[in-house]
Amino acid sequence: MGLFKRWILCFLAFKFFVPKPVSSSPEALAQIPVDFLDLSKKPEIADYMIGIRRKIHENPELGFEEFQTSKLIRDELDHLGIHYKHPVAITGVVGYVGTGGPPFVAIRADMDALPLEEAVEWEHKSKVPGKMHACGHDAHVAMLLGAAKMLQEHRHELQGTVVLIFQPAEEGQGGAKRMLDAGVLKDVDAIFGIHVSTLYPIGTVASRAGPIMAASGFFDAVISGKGGHAAIPQHSIDPILAASNVIVSLQHLVSREADPLDSQVVTIAKFQGGGAFNVIPDSVTIGGTFRAFSKESFIKLKQRIEEVITKQASVQRCNATVIFNTDERPFYPVTVNNEELHDFFVNVASDMLGAQNIKEMQPVMGTEDFSFFAEAIPGYFFYVGMKNESQGPLALGHSPHYKLNEEALPYGAALHASLATSYLLKNQLEAKLLKGNLHDEL
């Protein structure tokens, strides 16, 4: 969309859709994100989110087991008077704020924890042994509830419906796919997702247009030989030797078959076999992940992994079976940010934070099941900074030493609310322009 058309839309937005008295100007539209940020920093919103986040942090639940987290969310939505659907994908919750009719825009939070023992000693440490919120999903839920609270207070000003998606099982189990299959994005025009980040300063956001995170898949392989005594290896067929050669050969898929400009990764992270120092086992199990930044490269990499494992094992007189268990661990697609939504995000975030605080991030080989949503409809995923140099370094996600800077909560909530509100307004105006209903005014 050209700059002039964008200015006209801004003008018409406030001329026809914002309750009076409001200035009919682009400056007034730009004020929406600022007002939401100011509101989210007030104690009634900021303290509310901190309390929610700490309750969830103390009681972490793994994927598809988020029953108490789901109940907390539903209790809060009940208190706010927000209609919702439950259960969706076992523990998921989908709320609705606004007119109840089109256009629809979705904002999403994941809510599962990780199987880690928390090593951070603080008042609200995990009360569940072996489970911890070590990736910020507790904050994501709190920010979405904070946004829901603000949006509900301004529901009569919304030009459509905001869909609140509280999603289970992001960490490897593909909860987003289950929710997508359940129809949560029916009639939804766009979806936005947030992740907190220890890499960017507080008050900044980071993202990019196009591919932002890789596709990924898991695999296991059982390599079978013939066990025997270590002193007489000639009477055995050694699966450990075969597995070792397989692992080395798999690394050549990236170093010698992939285009150096096409990022790919194959990692073997599991090697299980044998239980004695002097006995060659009958079989060995290896497992790992593979990642790529395009669908074509991902499919080819999967094919070659299976070929290399089975054929390299046969060179060592072993048999191999490769298992891609997509029922339990679905392949995650590439996370691709819609280009038009990127421009829209930059405009809204710049109004809120200043253009200097919008960071262009490099693509990363990590994965995110938000990709299922963004593959189905236009989607946009971004990071909210929470680094504060005066508070010392923060551990990266998936660490037992992970700590969250709660000062980031208002920024996430305000961005959720601002993006949803502004998108509905933009969508409604563009629809009217296409129908020619505003021809005379133009």
mmCIF file of N, CA and C in Angstrom, residues 37 41 197 200-206 349-350 352-359 383-388 405 407-412 415:
data_model
loop_
_atom_site.group_PDB
_atom_site.id
_atom_site.type_symbol
_atom_site.label_atom_id
_atom_site.label_comp_id
_atom_site.label_asym_id
_atom_site.label_seq_id
_atom_site.Cartn_x
_atom_site.Cartn_y
_atom_site.Cartn_z
ATOM 1 N N LEU A 37 0.239 1.380 25.699
ATOM 2 C CA LEU A 37 1.431 1.173 26.507
ATOM 3 C C LEU A 37 1.300 1.887 27.852
ATOM 4 N N LYS A 41 1.098 -0.079 31.644
ATOM 5 C CA LYS A 41 2.072 0.168 32.706
ATOM 6 C C LYS A 41 1.422 0.607 34.018
ATOM 7 N N SER A 197 12.453 -12.269 24.787
ATOM 8 C CA SER A 197 13.832 -12.571 24.398
ATOM 9 C C SER A 197 14.827 -11.928 25.358
ATOM 10 N N TYR A 200 17.530 -8.977 23.454
ATOM 11 C CA TYR A 200 17.238 -7.602 23.071
ATOM 12 C C TYR A 200 16.853 -6.783 24.305
ATOM 13 N N PRO A 201 17.226 -5.502 24.335
ATOM 14 C CA PRO A 201 16.962 -4.675 25.511
ATOM 15 C C PRO A 201 15.477 -4.455 25.754
ATOM 16 N N ILE A 202 15.155 -4.181 26.999
ATOM 17 C CA ILE A 202 13.788 -3.839 27.360
ATOM 18 C C ILE A 202 13.363 -2.594 26.580
ATOM 19 N N GLY A 203 12.133 -2.589 26.092
ATOM 20 C CA GLY A 203 11.656 -1.466 25.302
ATOM 21 C C GLY A 203 11.947 -1.578 23.824
ATOM 22 N N THR A 204 12.493 -2.725 23.390
ATOM 23 C CA THR A 204 12.734 -2.960 21.967
ATOM 24 C C THR A 204 11.984 -4.204 21.517
ATOM 25 N N VAL A 205 11.781 -4.303 20.210
ATOM 26 C CA VAL A 205 11.219 -5.509 19.610
ATOM 27 C C VAL A 205 12.097 -5.889 18.427
ATOM 28 N N ALA A 206 12.024 -7.173 18.043
ATOM 29 C CA ALA A 206 12.860 -7.648 16.943
ATOM 30 C C ALA A 206 12.075 -8.624 16.084
ATOM 31 N N ALA A 349 4.545 -0.659 15.920
ATOM 32 C CA ALA A 349 5.586 -0.718 16.950
ATOM 33 C C ALA A 349 6.410 0.559 16.990
ATOM 34 N N SER A 350 6.620 1.176 15.837
ATOM 35 C CA SER A 350 7.363 2.437 15.808
ATOM 36 C C SER A 350 6.586 3.542 16.506
ATOM 37 N N MET A 352 4.636 3.145 18.942
ATOM 38 C CA MET A 352 4.678 2.868 20.375
ATOM 39 C C MET A 352 6.060 3.098 20.968
ATOM 40 N N LEU A 353 7.113 2.594 20.300
ATOM 41 C CA LEU A 353 8.443 2.520 20.900
ATOM 42 C C LEU A 353 9.470 3.442 20.259
ATOM 43 N N GLY A 354 9.155 3.978 19.083
ATOM 44 C CA GLY A 354 10.141 4.743 18.329
ATOM 45 C C GLY A 354 10.841 3.849 17.328
ATOM 46 N N ALA A 355 11.078 4.363 16.138
ATOM 47 C CA ALA A 355 11.662 3.560 15.062
ATOM 48 C C ALA A 355 13.016 2.987 15.440
ATOM 49 N N GLN A 356 13.765 3.695 16.287
ATOM 50 C CA GLN A 356 15.108 3.234 16.668
ATOM 51 C C GLN A 356 15.062 1.967 17.521
ATOM 52 N N ASN A 357 13.905 1.634 18.065
ATOM 53 C CA ASN A 357 13.778 0.459 18.927
ATOM 54 C C ASN A 357 13.150 -0.741 18.219
ATOM 55 N N ILE A 358 13.058 -0.666 16.896
ATOM 56 C CA ILE A 358 12.587 -1.794 16.090
ATOM 57 C C ILE A 358 13.817 -2.432 15.454
ATOM 58 N N LYS A 359 14.156 -3.631 15.894
ATOM 59 C CA LYS A 359 15.396 -4.280 15.466
ATOM 60 C C LYS A 359 15.121 -5.303 14.358
ATOM 61 N N TYR A 383 9.702 -10.772 18.580
ATOM 62 C CA TYR A 383 10.314 -10.911 19.900
ATOM 63 C C TYR A 383 10.234 -9.596 20.665
ATOM 64 N N VAL A 384 9.958 -9.717 21.944
ATOM 65 C CA VAL A 384 9.909 -8.570 22.848
ATOM 66 C C VAL A 384 11.126 -8.623 23.757
ATOM 67 N N GLY A 385 11.956 -7.591 23.706
ATOM 68 C CA GLY A 385 13.187 -7.589 24.497
ATOM 69 C C GLY A 385 12.922 -7.477 25.983
ATOM 70 N N MET A 386 13.787 -8.112 26.781
ATOM 71 C CA MET A 386 13.677 -7.986 28.242
ATOM 72 C C MET A 386 15.044 -7.896 28.926
ATOM 73 N N LYS A 387 16.100 -7.609 28.137
ATOM 74 C CA LYS A 387 17.434 -7.471 28.710
ATOM 75 C C LYS A 387 17.589 -6.104 29.361
ATOM 76 N N ASN A 388 18.104 -6.107 30.585
ATOM 77 C CA ASN A 388 18.400 -4.873 31.308
ATOM 78 C C ASN A 388 19.813 -5.012 31.872
ATOM 79 N N ASN A 405 12.468 -11.079 33.047
ATOM 80 C CA ASN A 405 12.340 -9.693 33.473
ATOM 81 C C ASN A 405 10.888 -9.268 33.300
ATOM 82 N N GLU A 407 9.474 -6.588 33.696
ATOM 83 C CA GLU A 407 9.268 -5.270 33.102
ATOM 84 C C GLU A 407 8.831 -5.377 31.640
ATOM 85 N N ALA A 408 9.031 -6.554 31.019
ATOM 86 C CA ALA A 408 8.650 -6.737 29.618
ATOM 87 C C ALA A 408 7.151 -6.965 29.446
ATOM 88 N N LEU A 409 6.454 -7.332 30.513
ATOM 89 C CA LEU A 409 5.036 -7.688 30.392
ATOM 90 C C LEU A 409 4.177 -6.572 29.803
ATOM 91 N N PRO A 410 4.303 -5.332 30.266
ATOM 92 C CA PRO A 410 3.464 -4.277 29.673
ATOM 93 C C PRO A 410 3.696 -4.079 28.173
ATOM 94 N N TYR A 411 4.928 -4.253 27.732
ATOM 95 C CA TYR A 411 5.225 -4.069 26.313
ATOM 96 C C TYR A 411 4.519 -5.126 25.472
ATOM 97 N N GLY A 412 4.564 -6.379 25.923
ATOM 98 C CA GLY A 412 3.906 -7.446 25.178
ATOM 99 C C GLY A 412 2.410 -7.266 25.132
ATOM 100 N N LEU A 415 1.477 -4.324 22.844
ATOM 101 C CA LEU A 415 1.644 -4.661 21.433
ATOM 102 C C LEU A 415 0.517 -5.563 20.958
#
